[in-house]
Coordinates of C-alpha atoms in Angstrom, one line a residue:
M209 CA 6.2 -17.8 -23.0
S210 CA 4.2 -16.2 -20.3
R211 CA 2.7 -17.4 -17.0
R212 CA -0.6 -16.2 -15.8
P213 CA -2.7 -16.8 -12.7
N214 CA -5.7 -19.2 -13.1
A215 CA -7.9 -16.1 -12.9
A216 CA -7.7 -12.4 -12.5
R217 CA -9.5 -13.1 -9.4
R218 CA -13.1 -12.4 -8.9
L219 CA -14.3 -11.0 -5.6
A220 CA -15.5 -14.4 -4.6
D221 CA -12.2 -16.0 -5.3
G222 CA -9.2 -15.8 -7.5
G223 CA -8.9 -12.7 -9.7
S224 CA -8.3 -9.1 -9.4
I225 CA -8.7 -9.0 -5.7
P226 CA -6.9 -11.2 -3.3
F227 CA -9.6 -11.3 -0.6
V228 CA -9.3 -14.0 1.9
G229 CA -12.6 -15.7 2.6
G230 CA -16.0 -15.7 1.0
F231 CA -18.0 -13.8 -1.5
H232 CA -18.4 -10.1 -1.5
S233 CA -21.2 -8.4 -3.4
K234 CA -19.8 -4.9 -3.1
A235 CA -16.3 -3.4 -2.8
H236 CA -15.3 -2.3 0.7
P237 CA -13.4 0.9 0.6
S238 CA -10.7 1.3 3.2
P239 CA -11.9 3.1 6.3
L240 CA -10.5 6.6 6.5
L241 CA -9.4 8.6 9.4
S242 CA -11.6 11.5 10.3
I243 CA -9.0 14.0 9.3
G244 CA -6.9 14.0 6.1
I245 CA -3.3 13.1 6.4
F246 CA -0.8 14.5 4.0
F247 CA 2.7 13.1 4.6
V248 CA 5.0 16.0 3.9
G249 CA 3.6 18.8 5.6
A250 CA 3.1 19.6 9.3
L251 CA 6.1 19.3 11.5
L252 CA 5.2 19.0 15.1
V253 CA 5.9 16.5 17.8
V254 CA 6.7 16.9 21.5
G255 CA 5.7 14.6 24.2
Y256 CA 6.7 14.5 27.8
L257 CA 10.4 14.9 28.7
Y258 CA 12.4 11.8 27.8
H259 CA 14.4 10.8 31.0
N260 CA 16.4 7.9 29.7
S261 CA 20.1 8.7 30.0
G262 CA 23.1 7.9 27.9
G263 CA 25.7 9.5 25.7
R264 CA 24.5 10.8 22.3
S265 CA 27.2 12.3 20.2
G266 CA 29.2 9.2 19.4
D267 CA 26.3 7.0 18.2
I268 CA 24.5 9.7 16.3
S269 CA 27.5 11.2 14.6
A270 CA 28.6 7.7 13.4
L271 CA 25.0 6.8 12.4
S272 CA 24.5 10.1 10.5
R273 CA 27.3 9.1 8.1
L274 CA 25.7 5.9 7.1
D275 CA 23.7 6.4 3.9
G276 CA 20.3 4.8 4.1
V277 CA 20.5 4.3 7.8
S278 CA 20.2 7.8 9.1
C279 CA 18.0 10.3 7.3
T280 CA 18.4 13.5 9.4
L281 CA 21.1 14.9 7.0
E282 CA 18.6 14.3 4.1
V283 CA 16.3 16.8 5.6
Q284 CA 18.7 19.7 4.9
K285 CA 18.9 18.5 1.3
L286 CA 15.2 18.3 1.1
I287 CA 14.4 21.9 2.2
P288 CA 14.6 23.5 -1.2
I289 CA 12.5 20.8 -2.7
L290 CA 9.9 21.0 0.0
K291 CA 9.7 24.8 -0.5
K292 CA 8.9 24.2 -4.1
T293 CA 6.3 21.6 -3.2
Y294 CA 4.5 23.4 -0.4
G295 CA 5.2 27.1 -0.8
D296 CA 3.2 28.9 1.9
S297 CA 3.0 25.7 4.0
M298 CA 6.7 26.1 4.8
K299 CA 6.0 29.2 7.0
K300 CA 5.6 27.3 10.3
V301 CA 7.7 24.1 10.3
L302 CA 8.4 21.6 13.1
H303 CA 11.2 19.1 12.8
V304 CA 11.3 16.0 15.0
G305 CA 14.4 13.9 15.2
P306 CA 18.0 13.7 16.3
E307 CA 20.2 16.7 15.3
T308 CA 17.1 18.8 15.2
C309 CA 19.2 21.9 16.2
S310 CA 21.1 21.8 13.0
V311 CA 17.9 21.3 10.9
V312 CA 16.0 24.1 12.7
S313 CA 19.0 26.4 12.4
Q314 CA 19.0 25.9 8.6
L315 CA 15.2 26.3 8.4
L316 CA 15.4 29.6 10.3
K317 CA 17.7 30.9 7.6
E318 CA 15.0 30.5 5.0
E319 CA 12.9 33.5 4.1
D320 CA 9.5 33.8 5.6
T321 CA 10.0 30.5 7.6
E322 CA 9.5 30.0 11.3
A323 CA 10.8 26.7 12.7
W324 CA 10.8 24.6 15.9
G325 CA 12.3 21.3 16.8
V326 CA 11.7 18.2 19.0
E327 CA 14.8 16.3 20.0
P328 CA 13.8 12.7 21.1
Y329 CA 17.2 12.1 22.8
E330 CA 19.3 13.9 25.4
L331 CA 21.1 17.2 24.6
D332 CA 23.8 17.0 27.3
D333 CA 26.6 17.6 24.7
A334 CA 24.8 20.4 22.8
D335 CA 26.8 23.4 21.7
A336 CA 26.1 27.0 22.8
S337 CA 23.9 27.7 19.7
C338 CA 21.7 24.6 20.3
K339 CA 21.4 25.4 24.0
S340 CA 20.3 28.9 23.1
L341 CA 17.5 27.5 20.9
V342 CA 16.4 25.3 23.8
H343 CA 16.5 28.2 26.2
R344 CA 14.3 30.2 23.9
G345 CA 11.8 27.4 23.7
I346 CA 12.4 26.7 20.0
I347 CA 13.9 23.3 20.6
R348 CA 12.4 20.8 23.1
V349 CA 13.5 17.4 24.4
A350 CA 10.6 15.0 24.4
D351 CA 9.7 11.4 24.1
I352 CA 7.3 11.1 21.1
K353 CA 5.7 8.0 22.4
F354 CA 3.6 10.2 24.6
P355 CA 0.9 12.8 23.8
L356 CA 2.2 15.9 22.2
P357 CA 1.9 19.2 24.1
Y358 CA 0.6 21.1 21.1
R359 CA -2.8 22.3 20.1
P360 CA -4.3 20.9 16.9
K361 CA -2.9 22.4 13.7
S362 CA -0.1 24.2 15.5
F363 CA 2.2 23.8 12.6
S364 CA 1.7 23.9 8.8
L365 CA 4.4 21.4 7.9
L366 CA 5.9 18.6 10.1
I367 CA 9.1 16.8 9.2
V368 CA 10.2 13.6 11.0
S369 CA 13.5 11.9 10.5
D370 CA 15.1 8.9 12.2
A371 CA 12.5 9.1 15.1
L372 CA 10.0 6.5 14.0
D373 CA 12.5 3.8 13.2
Y374 CA 12.9 3.2 17.0
L375 CA 9.2 2.8 17.7
S376 CA 7.3 -0.4 17.8
P377 CA 4.1 -0.8 15.7
K378 CA 2.1 -0.3 19.0
Y379 CA 3.6 3.2 19.5
L380 CA 3.5 4.0 15.8
N381 CA -0.2 3.5 15.9
K382 CA -0.4 6.2 18.6
T383 CA 2.4 8.6 17.4
V384 CA 1.4 8.9 13.7
P385 CA -2.2 10.2 14.6
E386 CA -0.5 12.6 17.1
L387 CA 1.6 13.9 14.3
V388 CA -1.5 14.4 12.2
R389 CA -3.4 16.1 14.9
V390 CA -0.9 19.0 15.1
S391 CA -0.5 19.3 11.4
S392 CA -2.5 21.6 9.1
D393 CA -0.9 21.0 5.7
G394 CA 1.2 18.0 5.8
L395 CA 3.7 15.6 7.4
V396 CA 7.1 14.4 5.9
I397 CA 8.6 11.3 7.2
L398 CA 12.1 10.1 6.3
S399 CA 13.0 6.5 7.3
G400 CA 16.1 4.4 6.8
Y401 CA 16.2 1.7 4.2
P402 CA 16.8 -1.8 5.7
G403 CA 18.9 -2.9 2.7
Q404 CA 21.5 -0.3 3.8
Q405 CA 22.1 -1.6 7.3
R406 CA 25.9 -1.4 7.2
A407 CA 26.1 -0.1 10.8
K408 CA 26.8 -2.3 13.7
V409 CA 23.9 -3.3 15.9
S410 CA 25.2 -1.1 18.7
E411 CA 25.2 1.9 16.3
L412 CA 21.6 1.2 15.4
S413 CA 20.3 1.5 19.0
K414 CA 19.5 4.5 21.0
F415 CA 19.5 4.1 24.8
G416 CA 18.3 0.5 24.6
R417 CA 15.9 1.1 21.7
P418 CA 16.9 -1.0 18.7
A419 CA 16.4 0.5 15.3
K420 CA 13.7 -1.0 13.2
L421 CA 14.6 -0.2 9.6
R422 CA 11.5 -1.4 7.9
S423 CA 11.0 -2.2 4.2
S424 CA 8.9 -0.2 1.9
S425 CA 6.3 -3.0 1.7
W426 CA 6.0 -2.9 5.5
W427 CA 5.3 0.9 5.4
I428 CA 2.8 0.3 2.6
R429 CA 0.9 -2.2 4.7
F430 CA 1.0 0.2 7.7
F431 CA -0.3 3.1 5.7
I432 CA -3.1 1.0 4.2
Q433 CA -4.1 -0.2 7.6
T434 CA -4.1 3.3 9.0
S435 CA -6.0 4.6 6.0
L436 CA -3.4 6.9 4.6
E437 CA -4.0 7.7 1.0
E438 CA -1.9 9.5 -1.6
N439 CA -2.1 13.2 -2.3
E440 CA -1.4 13.0 -6.0
S441 CA -1.0 16.8 -6.4
A442 CA 1.7 17.0 -3.8
V443 CA 3.4 13.9 -5.1
K444 CA 3.6 15.4 -8.6
K445 CA 5.0 18.7 -7.4
F446 CA 7.6 16.9 -5.2
E447 CA 8.7 14.6 -8.0
Q448 CA 9.0 17.6 -10.4
A449 CA 11.1 19.6 -7.9
A450 CA 13.3 16.6 -7.1
S451 CA 13.9 15.9 -10.8
K452 CA 14.9 19.5 -11.6
K453 CA 17.4 19.5 -8.8
S454 CA 18.6 15.9 -9.6
F455 CA 17.9 14.9 -6.0
K456 CA 18.5 11.3 -5.1
S457 CA 18.0 10.3 -1.5
A458 CA 19.6 7.4 0.5
C459 CA 16.4 7.0 2.4
Q460 CA 12.9 5.8 1.6
Q461 CA 10.1 7.8 0.0
Q462 CA 6.4 7.4 -0.1
Q463 CA 3.7 10.0 -0.5
R464 CA 0.3 9.5 1.0
M465 CA -2.7 11.2 2.2
G466 CA -5.2 10.1 4.8
A467 CA -8.7 11.2 5.5
L468 CA -8.1 13.5 8.4
R469 CA -9.0 16.7 6.7
V470 CA -5.4 17.7 7.3
P471 CA -3.4 16.7 4.3
I472 CA -0.2 14.9 5.2
L473 CA 2.4 13.7 2.8
L474 CA 4.8 11.0 3.8
V475 CA 8.2 11.3 2.3
C476 CA 10.3 8.2 3.1
L477 CA 12.6 8.2 0.1
I478 CA 12.5 4.6 -1.3
M479 CA 15.7 3.1 -2.5
A480 CA 15.4 1.4 -5.9
S481 CA 16.1 -2.3 -5.5
S482 CA 18.5 -4.1 -7.8
H483 CA 15.4 -6.1 -9.1
H484 CA 13.6 -2.9 -10.0
I485 CA 13.2 -2.5 -13.7
H486 CA 13.1 0.9 -15.3
G487 CA 13.5 1.9 -18.9
Q488 CA 10.6 2.7 -21.3
N489 CA 8.0 0.9 -19.1
G490 CA 6.8 4.0 -17.3
P491 CA 3.4 4.9 -15.9
Q492 CA 2.2 6.3 -19.2
D493 CA 3.0 3.1 -21.0
F494 CA 0.8 1.1 -18.7
V495 CA -2.0 3.7 -18.7
D496 CA -2.0 4.0 -22.5
A497 CA -2.2 0.2 -23.0
H498 CA -5.1 0.0 -20.5
N499 CA -7.0 2.9 -21.9
A500 CA -6.7 1.7 -25.5
A501 CA -8.7 -1.4 -24.5
R502 CA -11.1 0.6 -22.4
A503 CA -11.8 3.0 -25.3
E504 CA -12.9 0.1 -27.5
V505 CA -15.8 -0.6 -25.1
G506 CA -16.6 3.0 -24.3
V507 CA -15.5 3.2 -20.6
P508 CA -13.6 6.1 -19.1
G509 CA -9.8 5.9 -19.0
L510 CA -7.7 5.0 -16.0
V511 CA -5.3 7.5 -14.3
W512 CA -2.0 6.5 -12.7
N513 CA -1.9 6.3 -8.9
N514 CA 1.4 6.2 -7.1
T515 CA -0.1 4.5 -4.0
L516 CA -1.1 1.5 -6.2
A517 CA 2.2 1.6 -8.0
V518 CA 4.2 1.5 -4.8
Y519 CA 2.1 -1.4 -3.6
A520 CA 2.6 -3.2 -7.0
Q521 CA 6.4 -2.6 -6.8
A522 CA 6.6 -3.9 -3.3
Y523 CA 4.8 -7.1 -4.2
A524 CA 6.7 -7.5 -7.5
H525 CA 9.9 -7.3 -5.6
Y526 CA 8.7 -9.9 -3.1
R527 CA 7.7 -12.2 -5.9
S528 CA 11.0 -11.7 -7.7
K529 CA 12.4 -14.6 -5.6
D530 CA 10.2 -17.1 -7.5
C531 CA 8.0 -15.3 -10.1
A532 CA 5.1 -17.4 -8.8
M533 CA 1.7 -16.4 -10.2
Q534 CA 0.2 -15.9 -6.7
H535 CA -1.9 -12.9 -5.8
S536 CA -1.1 -10.6 -2.9
E537 CA -3.2 -10.0 0.1
S538 CA -4.9 -6.6 -0.5
T539 CA -8.3 -5.2 -1.3
Y540 CA -7.2 -3.8 -4.6
G541 CA -7.9 -5.3 -8.0
E542 CA -4.9 -7.2 -9.3
N543 CA -3.6 -8.6 -12.6
L544 CA -0.3 -10.5 -12.8
A545 CA 1.8 -11.7 -15.8
A546 CA 5.3 -13.1 -16.2
G547 CA 7.5 -14.1 -19.1
D548 CA 10.9 -15.6 -19.8
W549 CA 11.8 -12.4 -21.7
D550 CA 12.0 -8.7 -20.8
V551 CA 8.2 -8.3 -20.7
S552 CA 7.2 -4.7 -21.4
A553 CA 4.3 -2.8 -20.0
N554 CA 2.5 -3.0 -23.4
E555 CA 3.1 -6.7 -23.7
A556 CA 1.8 -7.5 -20.2
V557 CA -1.4 -5.5 -20.7
N558 CA -1.9 -7.1 -24.1
M559 CA -1.7 -10.5 -22.6
W560 CA -4.7 -9.6 -20.5
V561 CA -6.5 -7.9 -23.3
E562 CA -6.1 -10.9 -25.5
E563 CA -8.6 -12.7 -23.3
K564 CA -11.3 -10.5 -24.8
S565 CA -12.0 -13.2 -27.3
S566 CA -12.9 -15.5 -24.4
Y567 CA -15.4 -13.1 -22.9
N568 CA -19.1 -13.4 -23.9
V569 CA -20.7 -10.0 -23.4
S570 CA -24.4 -11.2 -23.6
S571 CA -24.0 -13.9 -20.9
N572 CA -21.2 -12.1 -19.0
T573 CA -19.2 -15.3 -18.8
C574 CA -15.9 -16.6 -19.9
L575 CA -16.5 -18.8 -23.0
R576 CA -14.2 -21.6 -21.9
G577 CA -15.8 -21.7 -18.4
D578 CA -12.4 -21.5 -16.7
D579 CA -12.3 -17.8 -15.7
Q580 CA -9.6 -17.1 -18.3
C581 CA -11.2 -13.8 -19.3
L582 CA -11.1 -12.1 -15.9
H583 CA -7.8 -10.3 -16.6
Y584 CA -9.5 -8.6 -19.5
T585 CA -12.7 -7.8 -17.6
Q586 CA -10.6 -6.1 -14.9
V587 CA -8.7 -4.1 -17.5
V588 CA -12.0 -2.7 -18.8
W589 CA -14.0 -2.6 -15.6
R590 CA -16.1 0.6 -15.7
S591 CA -15.9 1.6 -12.1
S592 CA -12.1 1.1 -11.8
A593 CA -10.6 4.6 -12.0
R594 CA -7.0 4.3 -10.9
V595 CA -4.1 1.9 -11.8
G596 CA -0.6 1.4 -10.6
C597 CA 1.8 -1.1 -12.0
A598 CA 5.4 -2.4 -11.6
R599 CA 7.9 -4.9 -13.1
A600 CA 10.6 -6.9 -11.5
R601 CA 13.4 -9.2 -12.7
C602 CA 13.0 -12.6 -11.1
S603 CA 15.9 -14.7 -9.8
D604 CA 15.4 -17.2 -12.7
G605 CA 15.6 -14.5 -15.3
W606 CA 11.9 -14.1 -15.9
T607 CA 10.1 -10.8 -15.7
F608 CA 7.2 -10.4 -13.2
V609 CA 4.5 -7.7 -13.9
S610 CA 1.8 -6.6 -11.4
C611 CA -1.0 -4.1 -11.9
N612 CA -3.4 -3.0 -9.1
Y613 CA -6.7 -1.3 -9.6
D614 CA -8.9 0.9 -7.4
P615 CA -11.8 0.6 -7.1
P616 CA -11.5 -3.2 -7.8
G617 CA -13.4 -5.0 -10.5
N618 CA -14.7 -8.5 -11.2
F619 CA -17.6 -8.6 -8.8
V620 CA -19.5 -11.9 -9.4
G621 CA -22.7 -11.3 -11.3
E622 CA -21.8 -7.7 -12.4
P623 CA -20.9 -6.9 -16.0
P624 CA -17.6 -5.0 -16.6
F625 CA -19.3 -2.4 -18.8

């Protein structure tokens, strides 16, 4: 059997979009920053000198060995992949985070690459090589909570690791735009995965700043609120390069682009959860099932969007605790399905498409009058251009499927095609 929501929510209530509140006659696109942000690109961050004191080597060395908690060591593994992804954008790189001396030293060994670093913590125990980099002005010690002493677009690529996990949302809202400001091509952020917090609380703190290892869903909400959108071209190149090198990270990954005309790619390597279902239910399976229905009514096909897919996966994981047919809180279009078997991508989409028989084209209404055709109308909504879907295994053995659409459909009074 399958469970479905009462409606594939209309924009007035219930359906493809989980708006809270009243009727909306038009879709409201997310406000974009004035400059494009591309998370995996520009590396630059230095604020005013950080004066908090305390020993560093013990905590950081212990922390760096904890997979999924510290991501600084992941940066060195990522360098070959980033070079394949960004090419010329790897010519002027800034790294921000603990152990930046080791990261910068490796970057400087790369052909045609200049590198600089920002160390958010004290360097009292630095070795001679690191002190030399500091003396030459290549490495700086700075608190990234404060404005960065760099001109706009000073660096082509910016890589941040283990530095944002210690900032509150208040400072993140200030620091991320600062990272964007000094970026010309992109920003890469690596963040710890909360499910891997095997370290003691004392090991997850730096000079009184407790680590905040946030979930992928938290980051998704943050990026949506700050208008960071995906750069699909960079995402594709990154995934291809990572696949060829069989790269698997212990940290979180997301790839996004904002509207500051500076592309910035966020690479926070997302750990696959135990509830995450893989197999033959890949992006193309969802896209093909949707586009078969859209072709029948003569509307353009959908394309896969990783931003939507990450959002869908985060919500599917959240709903895996109960498999409840409740819509999320987003401005995307949304269809949900669930079944007591291993529901495939094709089966889920077909559940929604089966509602075609309940849709009256001439009157633009659901024949039964209970909105049980709105899943179908979202599937074939002409202005919807992008889709992202995910599946999750629920605690009761059911399978939960979520698809999100952008732009959303099911505006009251408007026909789908």
